Amino acid sequence: MNAREIAKGIKVISTVHWERRLFDSLIPLPDGTSYNAYLIQGSKGTALVDTTDPELKHELLDQLESVEHIDYLVTQHSEQDHSGTIPDVLARYPKAKLVCSSKAKDLVLTHLDVAPERIRVVEDGEEISLGDKTLQFVYTPWVHWPETMCTYIPQDKCLLSCDFFGSHVATSDMYVTNKELVYEAAKRYFAEIMMPFRNMIRRNLDKLSGLEIDVIAPSHGPVYNEPDFIVDAYKDWVSPSMKNEVVLPYITMHGSTEMMVKYLVNSLADRGVTTHLFDLSVTDIGKLAISLVDAATLVVGTPTVHIGPHPGVFYAAHLANMLRPKLKYAAIVGSYGWSSKAIEQISGLIPNLKVDVLGTILQKGAPTEDTYKQLDELAEKIANAHKEDELVTTE
Ligand code: FEO
């Protein structure tokens, strides 16, 4: 996209990756993504904050064609999608200094081979003056790497937040226009990338609450000119409160596990509990991550393959363990032909989840009347636990 002004002297240069469908060979991108760099032109100096993914470097460099001089290239986060074009920008502007946090210096040296004499490390709270604009650096560690920082421009009450508050959305809109789309994309982004660092993010939100902010300009997705929209969403996602919801990823091979989990979904619904059911053989793993942001209970459903759980269930259990959602309760249900260690193996995969296990049901062959009775009992336990915790149902 052409560079566009979000405030006088501050331009967003958004390179839009419309067709990208996978990030880090891991994260689905159903709506593509964008990488935003910001050009700040003050009365006595010019800075570029972040760059773009190397695949789109020419789009950024084309937009910089008319910019004769850059004094500072700020890197807020060293992941390649923002830092990968740093060597090209530094080559074009040989007098520019690369500005980074103290923890980023090592990453910049090892990942990008930047000459040490071109690097200027800034400390938390340090400022660089561009004349009538000031860059104030705010360390925001673990959103989502240890070196991450934001840049605040007090004259415009503008916060450049990099991944923090970002959304993987390919859009030609400069500001948020479709709130529903951006909310979903930002929640997906939070779930997949930020959720393991929930407690650190809460501290960083507290830290930022001391700043007057009119505009939040992230490095993915549209700019927020109503910052409360995304700040309130983040406050909700990092809060300890959970919802009256169950997340139930499962796989079935010959139908027994599917009969069990679908019966359980009905039994939970009869008791007022919402279930998000995911057939792992076809599911978008990002949707599963989103549902883990709010849910109180995880139930895993698996058939038995060579004694253990289905490999797809291994993957989902490992993912849930890695994302460290709030979850308070868990259960495992499944089936087998002649022998199974599926429950023990799944339990061993989720040590990060500090959950009370409310039940395990392992059925030999097709479910029977007794299996359905056990599933009703499990649903009752889950519903009662949610009631005792006074969890609310999603509206
Ligand atoms: Fe958008 Fe962590 O990179």
Short mmCIF file of C-alpha atoms and ligand atoms in Angstrom, two decimals:
data_model
loop_
_atom_site.label_atom_id
_atom_site.label_comp_id
_atom_site.label_asym_id
_atom_site.label_seq_id
_atom_site.Cartn_x
_atom_site.Cartn_y
_atom_site.Cartn_z
CA MET A 1 0.00 0.00 0.00
CA ASN A 2 1.09 3.60 -0.47
CA ALA A 3 2.35 5.34 2.67
CA ARG A 4 -0.56 7.00 4.52
CA GLU A 5 -0.58 9.58 7.29
CA ILE A 6 -2.05 8.51 10.65
CA ALA A 7 -1.04 11.82 12.25
CA LYS A 8 0.87 14.82 10.96
CA GLY A 9 4.42 13.56 10.32
CA ILE A 10 3.61 9.90 11.06
CA LYS A 11 2.96 7.60 8.13
CA VAL A 12 2.11 3.93 8.04
CA ILE A 13 3.74 1.91 5.27
CA SER A 14 1.73 -1.27 5.18
CA THR A 15 2.95 -4.19 3.08
CA VAL A 16 0.03 -6.54 2.71
CA HIS A 17 0.57 -10.28 2.35
CA TRP A 18 -2.83 -11.06 0.87
CA GLU A 19 -2.06 -14.62 -0.16
CA ARG A 20 -0.05 -15.86 2.84
CA ARG A 21 -1.84 -18.75 4.55
CA LEU A 22 0.70 -20.03 7.08
CA PHE A 23 2.98 -18.23 9.51
CA ASP A 24 6.15 -19.80 10.93
CA SER A 25 5.07 -22.99 9.09
CA LEU A 26 2.67 -23.38 12.00
CA ILE A 27 -0.03 -20.74 12.35
CA PRO A 28 -2.96 -20.66 9.90
CA LEU A 29 -3.67 -17.26 8.36
CA PRO A 30 -7.22 -17.51 6.95
CA ASP A 31 -7.30 -13.75 6.28
CA GLY A 32 -3.66 -13.27 5.22
CA THR A 33 -1.63 -10.68 7.11
CA SER A 34 0.15 -7.35 6.82
CA TYR A 35 3.40 -5.89 8.16
CA ASN A 36 3.32 -2.22 9.10
CA ALA A 37 6.38 0.00 9.21
CA TYR A 38 6.03 3.59 10.48
CA LEU A 39 7.86 6.63 9.13
CA ILE A 40 8.16 9.49 11.61
CA GLN A 41 9.37 12.78 10.17
CA GLY A 42 10.16 15.37 12.83
CA SER A 43 11.51 18.90 12.42
CA LYS A 44 15.07 17.71 13.12
CA GLY A 45 15.16 14.07 12.22
CA THR A 46 13.51 11.08 10.60
CA ALA A 47 12.96 7.58 11.93
CA LEU A 48 11.58 4.40 10.47
CA VAL A 49 10.07 2.02 13.01
CA ASP A 50 10.24 -1.64 11.97
CA THR A 51 10.49 -2.95 8.41
CA THR A 52 8.75 -5.88 6.74
CA ASP A 53 9.01 -9.55 5.92
CA PRO A 54 11.84 -10.18 3.43
CA GLU A 55 9.35 -11.60 0.92
CA LEU A 56 7.79 -8.12 0.59
CA LYS A 57 10.92 -6.04 0.99
CA HIS A 58 10.62 -4.39 -2.42
CA GLU A 59 7.21 -2.98 -1.53
CA LEU A 60 8.72 -1.24 1.49
CA LEU A 61 11.82 -0.08 -0.36
CA ASP A 62 9.63 1.34 -3.16
CA GLN A 63 7.67 3.37 -0.63
CA LEU A 64 10.94 4.73 0.80
CA GLU A 65 12.05 5.87 -2.66
CA SER A 66 11.14 9.49 -1.91
CA VAL A 67 12.71 9.49 1.58
CA GLU A 68 16.22 10.89 1.20
CA HIS A 69 17.50 10.49 4.72
CA ILE A 70 16.75 8.32 7.75
CA ASP A 71 18.53 9.00 11.04
CA TYR A 72 17.17 6.08 13.03
CA LEU A 73 15.83 2.68 12.13
CA VAL A 74 14.02 1.38 15.20
CA THR A 75 13.52 -2.36 15.60
CA GLN A 76 10.90 -3.07 18.24
CA HIS A 77 10.99 -6.83 17.78
CA SER A 78 13.57 -9.08 16.14
CA GLU A 79 11.30 -11.65 14.49
CA GLN A 80 11.89 -11.73 10.73
CA ASP A 81 8.48 -10.45 9.68
CA HIS A 82 9.48 -7.03 11.11
CA SER A 83 13.25 -7.16 11.14
CA GLY A 84 14.03 -9.19 8.01
CA THR A 85 14.45 -6.15 5.78
CA ILE A 86 16.70 -4.25 8.20
CA PRO A 87 19.92 -5.06 6.27
CA ASP A 88 18.39 -3.63 3.07
CA VAL A 89 17.21 -0.44 4.77
CA LEU A 90 20.57 0.03 6.51
CA ALA A 91 22.32 -0.46 3.16
CA ARG A 92 20.18 2.21 1.55
CA TYR A 93 20.70 4.66 4.43
CA PRO A 94 24.37 4.20 5.43
CA LYS A 95 24.24 6.93 8.10
CA ALA A 96 21.18 5.53 9.88
CA LYS A 97 21.62 4.03 13.35
CA LEU A 98 19.75 0.87 14.28
CA VAL A 99 17.91 1.47 17.56
CA CYS A 100 16.96 -1.53 19.69
CA SER A 101 16.42 -2.72 23.26
CA SER A 102 19.31 -4.18 25.22
CA LYS A 103 18.02 -7.73 24.78
CA ALA A 104 17.50 -7.24 21.04
CA LYS A 105 21.15 -6.40 20.38
CA ASP A 106 22.28 -10.01 20.50
CA LEU A 107 19.42 -11.12 18.24
CA VAL A 108 20.17 -8.37 15.72
CA LEU A 109 23.83 -9.36 15.64
CA THR A 110 23.23 -13.08 15.29
CA HIS A 111 20.18 -13.08 13.02
CA LEU A 112 20.88 -10.11 10.77
CA ASP A 113 24.64 -9.68 10.83
CA VAL A 114 24.38 -5.93 11.49
CA ALA A 115 27.70 -4.18 12.11
CA PRO A 116 27.98 -3.50 15.87
CA GLU A 117 28.96 0.15 15.33
CA ARG A 118 25.62 0.84 13.68
CA ILE A 119 23.61 -0.28 16.72
CA ARG A 120 22.34 2.09 19.41
CA VAL A 121 20.82 0.39 22.43
CA VAL A 122 18.08 2.32 24.23
CA GLU A 123 16.97 1.61 27.78
CA ASP A 124 13.43 1.43 29.07
CA GLY A 125 11.99 4.96 29.14
CA GLU A 126 14.82 6.47 27.10
CA GLU A 127 13.90 9.10 24.52
CA ILE A 128 15.24 10.18 21.15
CA SER A 129 14.25 13.63 19.92
CA LEU A 130 13.40 14.25 16.28
CA GLY A 131 12.76 17.94 16.99
CA ASP A 132 9.00 18.38 17.26
CA LYS A 133 8.51 14.63 17.69
CA THR A 134 9.88 12.44 20.46
CA LEU A 135 10.38 8.71 20.37
CA GLN A 136 9.89 7.34 23.85
CA PHE A 137 10.80 3.67 24.21
CA VAL A 138 8.74 1.49 26.51
CA TYR A 139 10.05 -1.99 27.22
CA THR A 140 7.22 -4.51 26.95
CA PRO A 141 9.01 -7.83 27.46
CA TRP A 142 7.41 -11.08 26.34
CA VAL A 143 4.91 -9.70 23.87
CA HIS A 144 5.97 -12.14 22.68
CA TRP A 145 9.80 -12.34 22.77
CA PRO A 146 12.03 -11.16 25.63
CA GLU A 147 13.34 -8.15 23.69
CA THR A 148 10.05 -6.58 22.60
CA MET A 149 9.43 -2.88 23.12
CA CYS A 150 6.89 -0.26 22.03
CA THR A 151 7.52 3.30 20.85
CA TYR A 152 5.36 6.14 22.19
CA ILE A 153 5.15 9.51 20.49
CA PRO A 154 3.77 11.85 23.18
CA GLN A 155 3.08 14.81 20.86
CA ASP A 156 0.50 12.68 19.02
CA LYS A 157 -0.47 10.32 21.87
CA CYS A 158 0.43 7.56 19.46
CA LEU A 159 1.70 4.13 20.52
CA LEU A 160 3.55 1.99 17.99
CA SER A 161 3.04 -1.45 19.50
CA CYS A 162 4.52 -3.98 17.03
CA ASP A 163 2.98 -7.45 17.66
CA PHE A 164 1.20 -6.24 20.82
CA PHE A 165 -2.50 -5.68 19.88
CA GLY A 166 -1.81 -6.92 16.34
CA SER A 167 -4.11 -8.93 14.10
CA HIS A 168 -3.29 -11.13 11.14
CA VAL A 169 -5.56 -9.43 8.60
CA ALA A 170 -4.75 -8.50 5.02
CA THR A 171 -6.64 -5.28 4.47
CA SER A 172 -6.47 -2.08 2.48
CA ASP A 173 -8.12 -0.22 5.38
CA MET A 174 -5.81 1.98 7.40
CA TYR A 175 -8.08 1.99 10.48
CA VAL A 176 -10.37 -0.70 11.87
CA THR A 177 -13.61 -0.59 9.91
CA ASN A 178 -14.94 -4.12 10.39
CA LYS A 179 -14.74 -4.52 14.18
CA GLU A 180 -16.11 -8.07 14.18
CA LEU A 181 -13.45 -9.27 11.72
CA VAL A 182 -10.60 -7.53 13.53
CA TYR A 183 -11.77 -8.70 16.97
CA GLU A 184 -11.75 -12.32 15.76
CA ALA A 185 -8.36 -11.91 14.08
CA ALA A 186 -6.83 -10.16 17.10
CA LYS A 187 -8.19 -12.85 19.42
CA ARG A 188 -6.75 -15.55 17.16
CA TYR A 189 -3.43 -13.68 17.22
CA PHE A 190 -3.53 -13.42 21.02
CA ALA A 191 -4.45 -17.10 21.39
CA GLU A 192 -1.75 -18.43 19.11
CA ILE A 193 1.09 -16.11 20.02
CA MET A 194 0.50 -14.17 23.22
CA MET A 195 -1.50 -16.50 25.48
CA PRO A 196 1.50 -18.32 27.02
CA PHE A 197 2.74 -14.92 28.29
CA ARG A 198 -0.63 -13.85 29.73
CA ASN A 199 0.74 -12.72 33.07
CA MET A 200 3.52 -10.67 31.49
CA ILE A 201 1.00 -9.09 29.14
CA ARG A 202 -1.18 -8.09 32.10
CA ARG A 203 1.85 -6.31 33.62
CA ASN A 204 2.58 -4.60 30.32
CA LEU A 205 -1.04 -3.43 30.05
CA ASP A 206 -0.70 -1.91 33.52
CA LYS A 207 2.52 -0.21 32.44
CA LEU A 208 0.89 1.27 29.32
CA SER A 209 -2.12 2.48 31.31
CA GLY A 210 0.08 5.35 32.48
CA LEU A 211 0.24 6.74 28.94
CA GLU A 212 -2.39 8.88 27.26
CA ILE A 213 -3.11 7.01 24.02
CA ASP A 214 -5.31 8.21 21.16
CA VAL A 215 -3.95 5.84 18.51
CA ILE A 216 -2.49 2.33 18.72
CA ALA A 217 -0.51 1.48 15.62
CA PRO A 218 0.47 -2.23 15.58
CA SER A 219 2.73 -3.93 13.07
CA HIS A 220 0.04 -6.37 11.90
CA GLY A 221 -3.46 -5.41 10.79
CA PRO A 222 -5.24 -2.07 10.84
CA VAL A 223 -4.50 0.88 13.14
CA TYR A 224 -6.80 1.47 16.13
CA ASN A 225 -8.13 5.03 16.34
CA GLU A 226 -10.42 3.83 19.13
CA PRO A 227 -7.76 2.18 21.32
CA ASP A 228 -10.21 1.10 24.04
CA PHE A 229 -11.63 -1.43 21.57
CA ILE A 230 -8.45 -3.51 21.62
CA VAL A 231 -7.17 -2.63 25.11
CA ASP A 232 -10.48 -3.76 26.68
CA ALA A 233 -10.37 -6.97 24.65
CA TYR A 234 -6.83 -7.69 25.88
CA LYS A 235 -7.85 -6.95 29.48
CA ASP A 236 -10.60 -9.54 29.14
CA TRP A 237 -8.33 -12.16 27.55
CA VAL A 238 -5.62 -11.85 30.20
CA SER A 239 -8.04 -11.66 33.14
CA PRO A 240 -8.31 -14.75 35.34
CA SER A 241 -12.05 -15.08 34.66
CA MET A 242 -13.24 -18.07 32.63
CA LYS A 243 -16.51 -18.85 30.89
CA ASN A 244 -19.01 -21.67 31.23
CA GLU A 245 -17.47 -23.40 28.23
CA VAL A 246 -15.86 -26.71 27.33
CA VAL A 247 -13.35 -27.16 24.52
CA LEU A 248 -13.51 -30.65 23.08
CA PRO A 249 -10.94 -31.60 20.43
CA TYR A 250 -11.30 -35.18 19.22
CA ILE A 251 -10.53 -37.64 16.48
CA THR A 252 -12.51 -40.71 15.56
CA MET A 253 -11.44 -43.65 13.39
CA HIS A 254 -14.35 -46.07 13.37
CA GLY A 255 -17.01 -43.94 15.06
CA SER A 256 -16.96 -45.00 18.74
CA THR A 257 -15.16 -41.91 20.03
CA GLU A 258 -17.38 -39.68 17.92
CA MET A 259 -20.53 -41.29 19.37
CA MET A 260 -19.17 -40.65 22.85
CA VAL A 261 -18.15 -37.01 22.35
CA LYS A 262 -21.37 -36.08 20.56
CA TYR A 263 -23.40 -37.65 23.36
CA LEU A 264 -21.33 -35.67 25.87
CA VAL A 265 -21.92 -32.42 23.97
CA ASN A 266 -25.69 -33.01 24.22
CA SER A 267 -25.50 -33.96 27.85
CA LEU A 268 -23.51 -30.80 28.65
CA ALA A 269 -25.95 -28.66 26.64
CA ASP A 270 -28.86 -30.12 28.67
CA ARG A 271 -27.02 -28.82 31.73
CA GLY A 272 -26.45 -25.35 30.27
CA VAL A 273 -22.77 -25.78 29.35
CA THR A 274 -21.52 -24.57 25.96
CA THR A 275 -19.13 -26.92 24.13
CA HIS A 276 -16.77 -26.04 21.29
CA LEU A 277 -16.29 -29.33 19.44
CA PHE A 278 -13.35 -29.75 17.04
CA ASP A 279 -12.81 -32.75 14.78
CA LEU A 280 -9.02 -32.55 14.63
CA SER A 281 -8.85 -34.29 11.27
CA VAL A 282 -10.39 -31.21 9.61
CA THR A 283 -10.23 -28.37 12.12
CA ASP A 284 -8.50 -25.00 11.78
CA ILE A 285 -6.12 -25.19 14.73
CA GLY A 286 -6.42 -21.40 15.18
CA LYS A 287 -10.14 -21.77 15.96
CA LEU A 288 -9.24 -24.31 18.62
CA ALA A 289 -6.72 -21.86 20.09
CA ILE A 290 -9.32 -19.06 20.15
CA SER A 291 -11.78 -21.20 22.09
CA LEU A 292 -9.07 -21.98 24.66
CA VAL A 293 -8.83 -18.29 25.61
CA ASP A 294 -12.08 -18.34 27.63
CA ALA A 295 -12.98 -21.96 28.40
CA ALA A 296 -12.85 -23.47 31.88
CA THR A 297 -12.69 -27.11 30.82
CA LEU A 298 -10.80 -29.16 28.24
CA VAL A 299 -12.11 -32.59 27.28
CA VAL A 300 -9.96 -34.62 24.91
CA GLY A 301 -11.49 -37.41 22.81
CA THR A 302 -9.28 -40.06 21.20
CA PRO A 303 -9.33 -43.48 19.67
CA THR A 304 -6.38 -45.78 20.36
CA VAL A 305 -3.63 -46.21 17.79
CA HIS A 306 -0.87 -48.69 18.67
CA ILE A 307 -1.70 -48.47 22.39
CA GLY A 308 -1.58 -44.64 22.56
CA PRO A 309 -3.76 -41.73 21.48
CA HIS A 310 -4.17 -40.83 17.81
CA PRO A 311 -1.14 -38.74 16.65
CA GLY A 312 -3.51 -35.84 15.83
CA VAL A 313 -4.59 -35.83 19.48
CA PHE A 314 -0.94 -35.87 20.57
CA TYR A 315 -0.46 -32.71 18.53
CA ALA A 316 -3.53 -30.94 19.93
CA ALA A 317 -2.67 -31.89 23.53
CA HIS A 318 0.89 -30.64 23.05
CA LEU A 319 -0.44 -27.41 21.52
CA ALA A 320 -2.83 -26.83 24.45
CA ASN A 321 0.01 -27.49 26.88
CA MET A 322 2.28 -25.05 25.02
CA LEU A 323 -0.35 -22.27 24.88
CA ARG A 324 -0.99 -22.49 28.66
CA PRO A 325 -4.65 -21.41 28.61
CA LYS A 326 -6.52 -20.52 31.81
CA LEU A 327 -8.38 -23.89 32.00
CA LYS A 328 -9.31 -25.20 35.43
CA TYR A 329 -10.72 -28.65 34.64
CA ALA A 330 -10.01 -31.50 32.21
CA ALA A 331 -11.32 -34.90 31.23
CA ILE A 332 -10.34 -37.57 28.71
CA VAL A 333 -12.70 -39.87 26.85
CA GLY A 334 -11.90 -42.43 24.21
CA SER A 335 -12.11 -45.93 22.84
CA TYR A 336 -9.88 -48.87 22.08
CA GLY A 337 -9.87 -52.30 20.46
CA TRP A 338 -7.86 -54.61 22.70
CA SER A 339 -5.61 -52.46 24.95
CA SER A 340 -4.86 -48.77 25.54
CA LYS A 341 -2.53 -46.45 27.39
CA ALA A 342 -4.15 -43.39 25.79
CA ILE A 343 -5.25 -41.76 29.04
CA GLU A 344 -1.85 -42.08 30.73
CA GLN A 345 -0.09 -40.80 27.62
CA ILE A 346 -2.39 -37.77 27.19
CA SER A 347 -2.05 -36.93 30.89
CA GLY A 348 1.72 -36.92 30.45
CA LEU A 349 1.45 -34.43 27.60
CA ILE A 350 -0.19 -31.60 29.55
CA PRO A 351 1.98 -30.87 32.61
CA ASN A 352 1.62 -27.09 32.12
CA LEU A 353 -2.14 -27.24 32.55
CA LYS A 354 -2.88 -26.93 36.25
CA VAL A 355 -6.23 -28.68 36.01
CA ASP A 356 -8.43 -30.89 38.15
CA VAL A 357 -9.21 -34.03 36.17
CA LEU A 358 -12.96 -34.54 36.52
CA GLY A 359 -13.11 -37.90 34.80
CA THR A 360 -11.65 -40.38 32.34
CA ILE A 361 -13.74 -42.80 30.31
CA LEU A 362 -12.13 -45.39 28.10
CA GLN A 363 -14.54 -47.64 26.21
CA LYS A 364 -13.69 -51.01 24.62
CA GLY A 365 -15.41 -50.98 21.25
CA ALA A 366 -18.73 -49.21 20.72
CA PRO A 367 -20.31 -47.26 23.59
CA THR A 368 -22.92 -49.08 25.70
CA GLU A 369 -25.70 -47.94 28.02
CA ASP A 370 -23.13 -47.95 30.80
CA THR A 371 -20.81 -45.69 28.77
CA TYR A 372 -23.63 -43.18 28.25
CA LYS A 373 -24.37 -43.27 31.98
CA GLN A 374 -20.70 -42.48 32.70
CA LEU A 375 -20.80 -39.64 30.16
CA ASP A 376 -23.90 -38.17 31.86
CA GLU A 377 -22.08 -38.35 35.18
CA LEU A 378 -19.07 -36.56 33.68
CA ALA A 379 -21.34 -33.86 32.23
CA GLU A 380 -22.95 -33.43 35.64
CA LYS A 381 -19.55 -33.05 37.32
CA ILE A 382 -18.43 -30.45 34.79
CA ALA A 383 -21.69 -28.49 35.03
CA ASN A 384 -21.57 -28.54 38.83
CA ALA A 385 -17.94 -27.40 38.91
CA HIS A 386 -18.76 -24.52 36.55
CA LYS A 387 -21.79 -23.59 38.70
CA GLU A 388 -19.76 -23.60 41.90
CA ASP A 389 -17.26 -21.27 40.22
CA GLU A 390 -20.19 -19.07 39.08
CA LEU A 391 -18.95 -19.13 35.49
CA VAL A 392 -21.02 -17.15 33.03
CA THR A 393 -22.37 -18.41 29.75
CA THR A 394 -21.26 -16.57 26.62
CA GLU A 395 -23.98 -14.22 25.36
FE1 FEO B 1 4.98 -10.25 13.97
FE2 FEO B 1 6.57 -11.81 16.47
O1 FEO B 1 6.40 -11.16 14.77
#
